[in-house]
XYZ file of C-alpha atoms in Angstrom:
735
model
C -68.926 12.964 0.207
C -69.621 9.058 0.869
C -71.377 7.734 2.933
C -70.957 4.579 2.085
C -68.388 1.757 0.426
C -70.355 1.468 -2.793
C -67.974 3.174 -5.797
C -69.716 4.659 -8.689
C -67.853 5.483 -11.832
C -66.223 4.156 -15.521
C -64.566 1.215 -15.126
C -62.297 -0.508 -17.148
C -61.180 -4.047 -17.441
C -58.487 -5.048 -19.334
C -57.191 -8.531 -20.692
C -54.192 -9.213 -19.934
C -51.705 -7.013 -21.888
C -48.718 -7.885 -23.744
C -46.952 -4.659 -23.086
C -47.453 -2.391 -20.101
C -50.677 -0.280 -19.749
C -48.832 3.211 -20.085
C -50.084 3.677 -22.960
C -53.899 2.828 -21.870
C -53.329 5.124 -18.527
C -52.773 7.757 -20.618
C -55.567 7.280 -22.953
C -57.892 7.057 -19.981
C -56.473 10.588 -19.023
C -57.370 11.907 -21.868
C -60.629 11.167 -21.413
C -61.225 13.120 -17.870
C -59.290 15.870 -20.159
C -62.217 16.285 -22.131
C -64.218 17.469 -18.888
C -61.681 18.546 -16.582
C -58.127 20.786 -16.814
C -55.079 18.481 -16.230
C -54.513 20.390 -12.524
C -58.171 19.096 -11.888
C -57.465 15.694 -11.943
C -55.840 12.995 -9.605
C -53.961 9.726 -10.627
C -53.786 7.134 -7.669
C -51.085 4.474 -8.178
C -51.530 1.754 -6.693
C -47.732 0.537 -6.365
C -46.036 2.967 -4.551
C -42.985 2.977 -7.041
C -42.329 4.771 -10.604
C -44.766 7.768 -10.091
C -42.413 10.208 -11.562
C -41.776 8.006 -14.856
C -45.766 7.518 -14.991
C -46.164 11.345 -15.069
C -43.349 12.080 -17.375
C -44.899 9.328 -19.757
C -48.399 10.736 -19.659
C -47.303 14.388 -19.910
C -44.868 13.425 -23.111
C -47.763 10.880 -24.899
C -50.023 13.722 -24.562
C -48.120 16.692 -25.407
C -49.449 18.334 -21.918
C -47.909 21.583 -20.425
C -48.420 20.837 -16.925
C -46.951 17.310 -15.071
C -49.365 15.241 -13.945
C -50.437 14.835 -10.515
C -49.388 10.759 -9.999
C -49.275 9.651 -6.394
C -49.256 6.231 -4.105
C -52.729 5.364 -2.730
C -50.708 5.202 0.588
C -48.801 8.846 -0.428
C -51.824 10.573 -1.077
C -53.699 8.530 2.268
C -50.954 9.809 4.727
C -51.541 13.271 3.037
C -55.220 13.248 4.221
C -54.046 12.034 7.520
C -51.453 14.826 8.288
C -54.498 17.280 7.032
C -57.045 15.664 9.839
C -54.154 15.233 12.290
C -51.445 17.877 11.500
C -49.926 16.786 15.070
C -49.622 13.060 14.703
C -46.412 11.326 14.104
C -45.758 8.351 12.047
C -43.528 5.744 13.187
C -40.604 4.755 10.985
C -40.093 1.203 10.808
C -37.075 1.300 12.948
C -38.636 2.618 16.050
C -42.323 0.276 15.354
C -40.129 -2.714 15.580
C -38.866 -1.207 18.999
C -42.248 -0.048 20.443
C -43.641 -3.907 19.446
C -40.820 -5.538 21.065
C -41.235 -3.850 24.563
C -44.896 -5.040 23.962
C -44.043 -7.963 23.753
C -41.784 -8.100 26.281
C -44.207 -7.677 28.897
C -46.893 -9.719 27.312
C -48.123 -12.369 29.761
C -49.582 -15.250 27.575
C -51.740 -16.439 29.729
C -53.593 -13.380 30.282
C -53.627 -12.725 26.954
C -54.864 -16.629 25.766
C -57.795 -15.245 28.409
C -58.480 -12.103 26.692
C -58.673 -13.653 23.145
C -61.194 -16.338 24.345
C -63.308 -13.878 25.998
C -63.327 -11.563 23.605
C -64.088 -13.613 20.441
C -67.101 -16.470 20.552
C -66.175 -18.763 18.260
C -62.576 -19.663 18.869
C -61.003 -22.859 16.777
C -57.784 -24.812 18.872
C -55.985 -26.536 17.246
C -56.196 -30.118 17.155
C -55.578 -31.613 20.163
C -54.435 -28.631 21.573
C -56.085 -27.084 24.852
C -55.940 -23.640 26.500
C -52.375 -24.974 28.394
C -50.380 -26.026 25.150
C -51.734 -23.068 23.515
C -49.824 -20.932 26.363
C -46.944 -22.994 26.374
C -46.647 -22.563 22.481
C -46.253 -19.055 22.772
C -44.307 -19.087 25.975
C -41.613 -20.847 23.896
C -41.895 -19.471 20.558
C -41.036 -15.992 22.317
C -38.032 -16.935 23.479
C -36.761 -17.160 19.744
C -34.373 -14.375 18.317
C -36.836 -13.759 15.527
C -40.373 -14.031 17.553
C -40.422 -10.381 17.244
C -39.601 -9.865 13.599
C -42.297 -12.905 12.732
C -44.880 -11.451 14.455
C -44.260 -8.118 13.585
C -44.403 -8.910 10.288
C -48.071 -10.779 10.683
C -49.376 -7.698 12.293
C -47.929 -5.316 9.453
C -49.730 -7.448 7.076
C -53.353 -7.235 9.581
C -52.900 -3.668 9.880
C -52.572 -2.483 6.592
C -55.805 -3.816 5.952
C -58.014 -2.940 8.856
C -57.226 -5.593 10.685
C -57.808 -9.244 11.117
C -61.037 -9.145 9.489
C -62.714 -12.510 8.323
C -64.303 -13.759 4.964
C -68.176 -12.534 5.043
C -70.397 -14.743 7.075
C -67.199 -16.190 9.154
C -68.108 -15.536 12.358
C -65.327 -18.501 13.521
C -61.604 -17.601 14.719
C -58.564 -19.489 15.311
C -57.141 -18.920 18.840
C -53.741 -18.185 17.742
C -55.143 -15.223 14.985
C -56.853 -13.966 18.342
C -54.276 -13.987 20.522
C -52.555 -11.961 17.593
C -55.191 -9.356 17.232
C -55.270 -9.166 20.697
C -51.644 -8.596 20.917
C -52.478 -6.190 17.836
C -55.212 -4.326 19.976
C -52.565 -3.962 23.055
C -50.063 -2.450 20.410
C -52.132 0.165 18.720
C -53.620 1.091 22.227
C -50.361 2.191 23.505
C -49.679 4.026 20.222
C -52.755 5.552 20.193
C -52.506 7.122 23.608
C -49.070 8.486 22.432
C -50.527 10.232 19.656
C -48.338 7.565 17.025
C -49.298 5.907 14.101
C -48.129 3.614 12.285
C -47.506 3.885 8.436
C -49.380 0.654 8.166
C -52.309 2.006 9.682
C -52.787 5.093 7.176
C -55.049 4.368 4.736
C -57.656 2.922 7.333
C -56.920 6.263 9.242
C -57.636 7.935 6.260
C -60.595 6.556 5.782
C -62.158 7.472 9.168
C -60.510 10.829 8.528
C -62.868 11.803 4.980
C -65.610 10.633 6.993
C -65.072 14.575 8.612
C -67.135 17.212 6.480
C -63.908 19.728 7.589
C -61.310 16.741 6.233
C -63.155 15.777 3.440
C -64.136 19.231 2.149
C -60.471 20.085 2.579
C -58.973 17.388 0.429
C -61.257 17.190 -2.310
C -60.863 20.718 -3.010
C -57.896 19.695 -4.803
C -59.518 17.990 -7.610
C -62.274 17.440 -9.436
C -61.669 13.952 -10.931
C -59.646 10.749 -10.174
C -58.348 8.289 -11.909
C -57.380 4.899 -10.344
C -54.774 3.074 -11.987
C -53.961 -0.404 -11.636
C -56.762 -0.978 -9.511
C -56.873 -4.589 -10.013
C -53.931 -4.301 -6.883
C -56.632 -2.664 -4.981
C -57.609 -4.632 -1.580
C -61.072 -4.241 -0.018
C -59.163 -1.707 2.129
C -58.088 0.570 -1.004
C -61.723 0.410 -2.345
C -63.080 1.807 0.776
C -60.721 4.194 1.065
C -61.354 5.416 -2.785
C -64.991 5.344 -1.945
C -64.914 8.122 0.561
C -62.371 9.779 -1.520
C -64.091 10.128 -4.816
C -67.412 10.500 -3.522
C -68.327 13.879 -5.385
C -65.582 13.447 -8.422
C -65.604 11.935 -11.433
C -63.886 8.255 -11.168
C -62.303 6.486 -13.579
C -60.854 3.319 -12.667
C -58.493 1.030 -15.150
C -57.894 -2.133 -14.176
C -56.305 -5.618 -15.725
C -56.799 -9.175 -15.813
C -54.451 -11.656 -14.555
C -52.272 -9.093 -13.364
C -52.789 -8.654 -9.742
C -50.071 -9.730 -7.483
C -50.567 -8.273 -4.586
C -54.325 -7.957 -3.957
C -54.399 -12.338 -4.558
C -52.311 -12.462 -1.625
C -55.247 -11.446 0.574
C -58.592 -11.624 -1.809
C -59.214 -14.381 -4.599
C -60.684 -13.882 -7.350
C -60.574 -11.795 -10.693
C -61.321 -7.837 -10.352
C -65.193 -8.715 -12.682
C -66.285 -10.234 -9.431
C -66.086 -6.873 -7.413
C -69.262 -5.811 -9.707
C -71.254 -9.485 -9.217
C -70.787 -8.838 -5.392
C -72.280 -5.690 -5.422
C -68.779 -3.680 -4.377
C -68.913 -1.217 -7.336
C -71.609 -0.006 -9.606
C -69.292 1.136 -12.604
C -70.246 2.117 -16.441
C -67.938 -0.460 -17.824
C -67.325 1.461 -20.509
C -65.372 0.529 -23.708
C -62.117 -1.341 -22.866
C -61.754 -1.758 -27.178
C -61.068 2.400 -27.555
C -58.108 1.576 -24.844
C -57.084 -1.297 -26.161
C -56.694 0.316 -29.544
C -55.065 3.590 -28.235
C -53.009 1.935 -26.558
C -51.885 -1.094 -28.916
C -48.709 -0.564 -30.040
C -46.011 -3.066 -31.983
C -44.650 -4.656 -28.604
C -48.159 -6.729 -29.039
C -46.192 -8.622 -31.358
C -42.536 -8.986 -29.653
C -41.213 -11.891 -28.055
C -41.246 -10.960 -24.965
C -44.915 -10.006 -25.010
C -45.743 -12.847 -26.304
C -44.055 -15.231 -23.775
C -45.576 -12.886 -20.959
C -49.112 -13.801 -22.554
C -48.701 -17.195 -22.245
C -46.985 -17.307 -18.579
C -50.418 -14.997 -17.753
C -53.005 -16.759 -19.756
C -51.981 -19.972 -21.493
C -52.117 -18.130 -24.567
C -50.361 -19.772 -27.332
C -47.627 -17.450 -29.361
C -49.267 -16.629 -32.725
C -45.472 -16.812 -33.776
C -42.234 -18.782 -33.476
C -40.884 -16.813 -30.457
C -37.595 -16.809 -28.261
C -35.587 -15.704 -25.287
C -32.157 -16.619 -24.043
C -31.110 -18.878 -20.807
C -27.878 -17.671 -19.187
C -26.904 -20.186 -16.933
C -24.359 -20.271 -14.042
C -22.793 -22.345 -11.226
C -23.545 -19.601 -8.602
C -25.677 -16.935 -7.495
C -22.420 -14.243 -7.647
C -20.858 -16.462 -11.241
C -24.710 -15.184 -12.159
C -24.391 -11.823 -11.770
C -21.290 -11.747 -13.056
C -22.605 -13.358 -16.553
C -25.349 -10.833 -16.633
C -22.636 -7.664 -16.052
C -20.788 -9.290 -19.059
C -23.354 -9.766 -21.493
C -24.941 -5.849 -20.359
C -21.419 -4.696 -21.756
C -21.241 -6.701 -24.761
C -24.713 -5.540 -25.953
C -24.054 -1.425 -25.521
C -20.795 -1.992 -27.104
C -22.234 -4.063 -30.349
C -25.748 -2.254 -30.156
C -27.051 1.491 -29.252
C -28.679 0.661 -26.506
C -27.543 2.781 -22.690
C -27.094 1.153 -19.398
C -30.828 2.728 -18.671
C -32.123 0.122 -21.023
C -31.270 -2.677 -18.879
C -33.249 -4.289 -16.183
C -31.918 -6.838 -14.050
C -35.482 -7.782 -12.175
C -35.349 -9.995 -8.926
C -38.815 -11.958 -7.731
C -39.371 -9.571 -4.467
C -37.800 -6.947 -2.087
C -35.091 -8.638 -0.093
C -31.491 -9.577 0.490
C -30.810 -10.769 -3.136
C -32.001 -7.540 -4.630
C -28.767 -5.612 -2.480
C -26.681 -8.604 -3.377
C -27.509 -7.933 -7.286
C -26.732 -4.629 -6.925
C -23.656 -4.729 -5.077
C -22.006 -7.129 -7.611
C -23.094 -5.117 -10.803
C -20.941 -2.509 -9.206
C -18.555 -4.498 -8.407
C -18.419 -5.188 -11.747
C -17.942 -1.471 -12.328
C -21.652 -0.754 -13.835
C -23.674 1.719 -12.420
C -26.982 1.097 -11.163
C -30.151 3.568 -11.071
C -32.089 2.105 -8.127
C -32.266 4.220 -5.139
C -33.197 2.046 -2.216
C -32.817 1.598 1.488
C -30.084 -1.323 1.857
C -30.257 -3.651 4.567
C -28.415 -1.349 7.839
C -26.040 -4.126 8.591
C -24.922 -3.687 4.895
C -24.021 0.178 5.523
C -20.537 0.730 6.761
C -21.729 4.515 7.937
C -24.291 2.235 10.142
C -21.570 0.652 11.183
C -19.766 3.112 12.708
C -22.391 4.728 14.369
C -23.271 1.718 16.244
C -19.557 1.428 16.966
C -18.965 5.014 17.999
C -22.468 4.361 20.648
C -20.868 1.390 21.740
C -17.161 2.780 22.408
C -19.021 5.453 24.294
C -20.292 2.579 26.557
C -17.734 0.565 27.523
C -14.008 1.421 25.862
C -14.624 -1.225 23.609
C -11.478 -2.491 21.894
C -13.399 -4.074 18.729
C -15.336 -0.590 18.462
C -12.357 1.558 19.016
C -10.017 -0.423 15.965
C -13.214 -0.158 13.931
C -13.174 3.478 14.412
C -9.239 3.923 14.146
C -9.693 2.249 10.400
C -12.809 4.236 9.510
C -11.584 8.039 11.058
C -8.048 9.351 10.305
C -6.529 10.625 13.671
C -9.362 8.697 16.211
C -8.479 9.267 19.552
C -11.107 8.277 22.301
C -10.733 12.181 23.426
C -12.231 12.566 19.962
C -15.133 9.837 20.990
C -15.633 11.360 23.919
C -15.743 15.542 22.853
C -19.022 14.515 21.454
C -20.584 12.627 24.359
C -22.812 15.691 25.344
C -26.291 16.293 24.897
C -29.040 14.381 23.428
C -28.368 11.215 21.701
C -29.344 12.969 18.644
C -27.077 16.265 19.073
C -23.927 12.855 20.077
C -24.590 11.336 16.993
C -24.545 14.951 15.040
C -21.497 15.794 16.535
C -19.771 12.508 15.458
C -21.166 12.998 12.083
C -19.347 16.783 11.941
C -16.391 16.374 13.863
C -15.685 13.335 11.511
C -17.043 14.464 8.225
C -18.603 11.221 7.877
C -20.486 12.490 4.718
C -17.928 14.266 3.414
C -15.941 10.619 3.857
C -19.322 8.797 2.280
C -19.117 11.037 -0.312
C -15.995 10.545 -1.047
C -15.057 7.872 -3.972
C -18.769 6.636 -4.212
C -21.154 7.150 -7.175
C -23.971 9.382 -6.390
C -26.204 6.201 -6.112
C -23.925 5.085 -3.226
C -23.606 8.411 -1.871
C -27.282 9.248 -1.578
C -28.333 5.176 -0.169
C -25.623 6.096 3.090
C -26.747 9.410 3.545
C -30.557 7.674 3.816
C -29.054 5.494 6.504
C -27.399 8.271 7.932
C -30.708 9.832 8.685
C -32.743 6.967 9.484
C -30.824 6.070 12.282
C -30.558 9.936 13.266
C -34.402 9.538 13.390
C -34.315 7.047 15.555
C -32.219 8.798 17.615
C -34.458 11.585 18.047
C -37.336 9.713 18.616
C -36.118 7.964 21.710
C -35.006 11.377 23.152
C -38.180 12.640 22.376
C -40.511 10.036 23.270
C -41.937 8.886 26.841
C -42.109 5.166 25.591
C -38.530 4.779 26.427
C -35.534 5.498 28.486
C -33.370 8.218 26.780
C -29.899 7.047 27.454
C -26.948 5.050 25.203
C -27.918 1.721 26.745
C -31.343 1.810 25.373
C -30.372 3.099 21.899
C -27.277 0.577 21.781
C -30.139 -1.873 22.299
C -32.233 -0.602 19.759
C -29.897 0.215 17.173
C -28.861 -3.758 17.760
C -32.357 -4.702 17.049
C -32.938 -2.034 13.813
C -29.874 -3.669 12.311
C -30.564 -7.135 13.133
C -34.609 -7.144 11.793
C -34.107 -4.569 8.959
C -36.169 -5.788 6.158
C -36.194 -4.751 2.473
C -39.657 -5.125 2.130
C -40.744 -2.500 4.247
C -38.842 0.238 2.246
C -39.898 1.613 -1.117
C -37.428 0.772 -4.090
C -37.593 3.763 -6.734
C -35.658 4.251 -10.181
C -34.904 7.501 -11.414
C -35.069 7.418 -15.245
C -33.331 10.715 -15.619
C -30.482 9.188 -13.480
C -27.607 7.207 -15.481
C -27.395 3.063 -14.834
C -28.717 -0.224 -14.669
C -32.400 -0.481 -13.278
C -32.167 -3.088 -10.436
C -35.500 -3.603 -8.763
C -38.155 -6.219 -8.064
C -40.823 -7.532 -10.150
C -43.713 -5.142 -9.110
C -41.242 -2.255 -9.731
C -41.333 -3.413 -13.912
C -44.986 -4.179 -13.593
C -45.756 -1.074 -15.790
C -42.340 -0.166 -16.919
C -40.524 -0.758 -20.251
C -36.901 -2.210 -21.064
C -34.912 -2.628 -24.195
C -33.734 -5.927 -22.189
C -34.617 -7.752 -19.259
C -32.602 -10.098 -17.035
C -34.649 -12.331 -14.692
C -32.694 -13.501 -12.168
C -32.830 -16.613 -10.049
C -35.105 -17.886 -12.217
C -35.166 -21.762 -10.503
C -37.866 -23.726 -9.165
C -37.095 -22.588 -5.563
C -38.210 -19.128 -6.176
C -40.425 -19.781 -9.288
C -42.738 -21.120 -7.730
C -41.478 -22.207 -4.156
C -43.987 -22.778 -1.265
C -45.549 -19.574 -0.097
C -43.728 -19.238 3.400
C -46.508 -16.979 4.932
C -44.719 -17.262 8.309
C -42.765 -19.011 9.744
C -44.607 -18.572 13.133
C -47.144 -21.336 12.654
C -46.917 -24.825 11.359
C -48.533 -24.900 7.152
C -51.169 -27.147 8.580
C -52.409 -24.828 11.052
C -52.005 -21.965 8.751
C -54.706 -23.609 5.749
C -57.337 -23.739 8.462
C -56.932 -19.942 9.674
C -59.447 -17.715 7.720
C -58.475 -15.055 9.362
C -54.991 -14.532 8.391
C -53.394 -11.850 6.817
C -52.769 -13.818 3.692
C -55.110 -16.638 1.552
C -54.916 -19.562 3.352
C -57.751 -21.621 3.282
C -57.654 -22.778 -0.533
C -60.394 -25.040 -2.944
C -60.110 -25.484 -6.444
C -62.654 -22.964 -7.601
C -60.735 -20.119 -5.857
C -57.585 -21.044 -7.892
C -59.941 -21.286 -10.840
C -61.617 -18.212 -10.695
C -58.178 -16.166 -9.700
C -55.722 -17.452 -12.211
C -56.042 -18.108 -16.022
C -53.484 -20.297 -15.881
C -55.370 -22.960 -13.915
C -56.236 -25.914 -15.299
C -57.878 -27.980 -12.842
C -54.809 -30.153 -12.808
C -52.145 -29.837 -9.438
C -49.708 -32.187 -7.996
C -49.485 -30.378 -4.961
C -51.778 -28.801 -2.355
C -54.606 -26.563 -3.506
C -52.642 -24.087 -1.161
C -49.244 -24.185 -2.554
C -51.183 -24.384 -6.198
C -52.796 -21.044 -5.396
C -49.635 -19.526 -4.511
C -47.527 -21.357 -7.696
C -50.018 -19.304 -9.967
C -48.950 -16.367 -8.570
C -45.456 -16.772 -9.070
C -45.949 -17.689 -12.784
C -47.936 -14.598 -12.711
C -45.213 -12.734 -11.620
C -42.726 -14.220 -13.865
C -45.043 -12.786 -16.448
C -44.648 -9.618 -15.333
C -41.179 -9.418 -15.504
C -41.284 -10.821 -18.996
C -43.136 -8.212 -20.806
C -40.889 -5.400 -18.952
C -38.783 -6.469 -22.023
C -39.186 -5.017 -25.569
C -36.291 -6.889 -27.142
C -34.450 -9.133 -25.064
C -35.389 -11.045 -23.056
C -33.105 -13.675 -20.494
C -33.876 -16.054 -17.995
C -31.033 -16.262 -15.435
C -30.735 -19.866 -13.291
C -27.807 -20.610 -11.505
C -26.864 -24.131 -9.528
C -25.801 -23.062 -5.767
C -24.711 -20.914 -3.386
C -21.213 -19.181 -3.961
C -19.042 -21.357 -1.669
C -20.350 -24.291 -3.798
C -21.754 -26.154 -0.968
C -25.425 -27.045 0.010
C -28.206 -27.219 -1.867
C -28.615 -27.401 -5.817
C -30.915 -25.071 -7.041
C -32.788 -26.691 -10.422
C -34.405 -24.178 -13.087
C -37.819 -23.326 -12.614
C -40.862 -25.338 -13.999
C -42.022 -22.797 -16.067
C -39.013 -22.191 -17.429
C -38.827 -25.720 -18.415
C -42.392 -25.445 -19.530
C -41.412 -22.553 -22.047
C -38.386 -24.694 -23.134
C -41.125 -27.612 -24.275
C -43.492 -25.346 -26.099
C -43.310 -25.569 -30.150
C -44.034 -21.427 -30.709
C -40.931 -20.876 -28.137
C -37.327 -20.912 -28.376
C -35.306 -20.655 -25.144
C -31.478 -20.760 -26.073
C -28.760 -21.252 -23.691
C -25.960 -18.682 -23.738
C -22.856 -19.827 -23.654
C -21.131 -16.443 -21.728
C -17.469 -17.227 -22.575
C -17.961 -18.633 -25.754
C -16.155 -16.737 -28.507
C -18.944 -14.479 -29.398
C -18.801 -13.290 -25.921
C -15.553 -11.548 -25.113
C -15.016 -10.117 -21.514
C -16.564 -6.695 -21.219
C -16.171 -6.096 -17.574
C -13.211 -4.869 -15.158
C -14.414 -8.040 -13.242
C -14.301 -10.549 -16.152
C -10.980 -9.011 -16.823
C -9.572 -9.276 -13.688
C -11.032 -12.815 -14.068
C -9.431 -13.382 -17.114
C -6.107 -12.364 -16.136
C -6.212 -14.550 -13.789
C -7.122 -17.977 -15.478
C -6.124 -17.056 -19.387
C -3.160 -14.272 -20.345
C -0.661 -17.363 -19.213
C -2.382 -19.903 -21.321
C -2.968 -17.641 -24.606
C 0.841 -15.984 -24.150
C 2.324 -19.625 -24.158
C 0.552 -20.807 -27.147
C 1.629 -17.875 -29.212
C 5.348 -18.341 -28.158
C 4.952 -21.869 -28.465
C 3.870 -21.536 -31.975
C 7.096 -18.600 -32.782
C 9.505 -21.757 -31.423
C 7.630 -24.571 -33.855
C 7.680 -22.321 -36.816
C 3.943 -22.528 -36.701
C 1.098 -19.639 -37.448
C -0.579 -18.776 -34.181
C -4.301 -17.736 -34.000
C -4.189 -14.614 -32.109
C -7.225 -13.268 -33.795
C -9.538 -13.834 -31.013
C -6.349 -12.929 -28.309
C -5.798 -9.624 -29.919
C -9.816 -9.230 -29.483
C -9.316 -9.765 -25.907
C -6.648 -7.450 -25.496
C -8.077 -4.780 -26.975
C -10.829 -4.718 -24.842
C -8.624 -5.084 -21.499
C -6.420 -1.899 -22.902
C -9.528 0.074 -23.332
C -10.846 -0.850 -20.181
C -7.887 0.358 -18.633
C -7.928 3.406 -20.731
C -10.911 4.620 -19.386
C -10.790 7.717 -16.623
C -12.044 5.917 -13.410
C -9.659 3.020 -13.610
C -8.048 2.628 -10.054
C -4.437 2.847 -10.723
C -3.629 -0.111 -8.284
C -5.759 -2.004 -10.648
C -4.089 -1.101 -13.844
C -0.309 -2.146 -11.912
C -1.691 -5.390 -11.318
C -2.957 -5.753 -14.944
C 0.392 -4.679 -16.399
C 2.520 -6.974 -13.790
C 0.486 -10.031 -14.370
C 0.868 -9.597 -17.831
C 4.878 -8.831 -17.551
C 4.842 -11.850 -15.312
C 3.779 -13.920 -18.449
C 5.742 -12.815 -20.776
C 8.720 -13.819 -18.162
C 9.854 -10.306 -16.673
C 11.055 -9.655 -13.417
C 9.142 -7.557 -12.240
C 10.526 -5.764 -8.571
C 8.260 -4.794 -5.610
C 8.730 -1.471 -4.824
């Protein structure tokens, strides 16, 4: 087994590819097949999404009889931890929120600051701040409602990296970082005392576990060779784990230049620097072998060349084009995207599965986009864990708990609206046993899951079932832990906090290719996926690039003086130049902002190359209420429009060649258009003129086709009929 952190094996470093590297990954797998059976090859993918899709691609490309063993690195590390300690409990995110909040609530900041200054020899203080000022800073900040969430996110990232590790040779520690490090130590000491481990600590824990010979032999018996993919995203912590894991195995790692979006958050530079720094001792292999094997016609596609320009600054070899879709509001943007999908689907042979709608990162916008697309009548294939606050089933469970506690009138009204035949007696009949038992009684006695499954799509059912399970798991945790009181008031408080601080970035978003629907995901979810048509949402300057908001905890000037913060903070031009091929030395912002701006440009490149045929950059002017800040198109979209070899045409979704296609657009059309259309026809008849009815017939034909589909709500169809009857001057009587 490995005894140090030096990685040995074969290392393929590829230049940025204008198409995702799925074919090159298959070629690397084929190379290992020369000496190993498929059953003995472990594939580790760094970004934990689309694992089945990658396995399917390798199997189909190589004609394998056996489905390749593809796992994410965190998933495999979790398996190692379970082998080493079968009794250990992994904290769910909701459980972590509450336990950390409990630690923070009982923290005396004066004592914590003293502990930090005692433990760390070289402490840096903010300018003009003394001990009392820092204590006061934490005392005031901790009174804010968002403090626990913000601290929790910083500690989460630090834990993933194995702690608040310093840059090499740097012994200085900012007092605020020293205080958070001590707080993190307290939190993990408490978890260790109760046999708990948070998921962010899995990889460091697994690395330590592999140093045990028994555990290593057990784990290593399952493979002879490892294929490490997306090596450009492996952080120092990940590389240490891989070094321990691959001690007695053949190892091939495949990395791509100008493609890292995760690792560069914590470590500047390119993957080639790892060899120069003595971190890896790899045979460089022959990149041409992979590039030639994986080269396809996609290398010359318009989206591929646009992606290469965004990632590396390389000018396109040909004149290439994309589309700019612009609308007034975020919701109008999604509505126009839905209509364009239906237009392309009806006029070409593409299916819903051939489309991807992509946001910058996991968050509320992804949930909104999915919701609006579904409201427009489009199926989506993205499976995730939507925010608890958005889930009516979760709200019902919360109302049930609230009603049991104090017979709350609002809770009773909510339950009565959701459950036929609701009565206080029905709720009280469930109020026996443990917290989990009470919830399960309500779920069974009121047929909650059956109600969820009625009238919902498969995806929505699956998502609501996931959230119901998250709530019942939280109840079980409180029942079993000695860290919290097992009673209804505690559970209500815990559930409130979980709903309020639930964060999309902590949950895996997965797209299952076998499902029917439009993929809705973030940039990293399409990094090595390919779709006929990709819509990049919100390509505005406030998102691409925006200023990197690492945390609202500390002022930005303080952040830039925190070398041990779990992200890149102290930045000089040579770091930017060593990390991004697009940096030319010219910048109009601070080095800190410039570093993260180029990361956002790279993310836009990865989103663009996921398109094989059609690429749309989508923008909007303001929020849905039309008030507040204006959103300008991204400077990178403007840059594309300035290039001689790149054409970005403006799409006018409501032009004559873009008829309404979605039910949502039909509804809007019925409210806004038929009156004018029919009036024009009637006036033409009265004056003896010839009415131009070709386009009107086309639109009405689309409406008729949509209304004839089996799953159209009859109430909606009747409303449409009523609108046209009124437009014709008929009197419609209500029943």
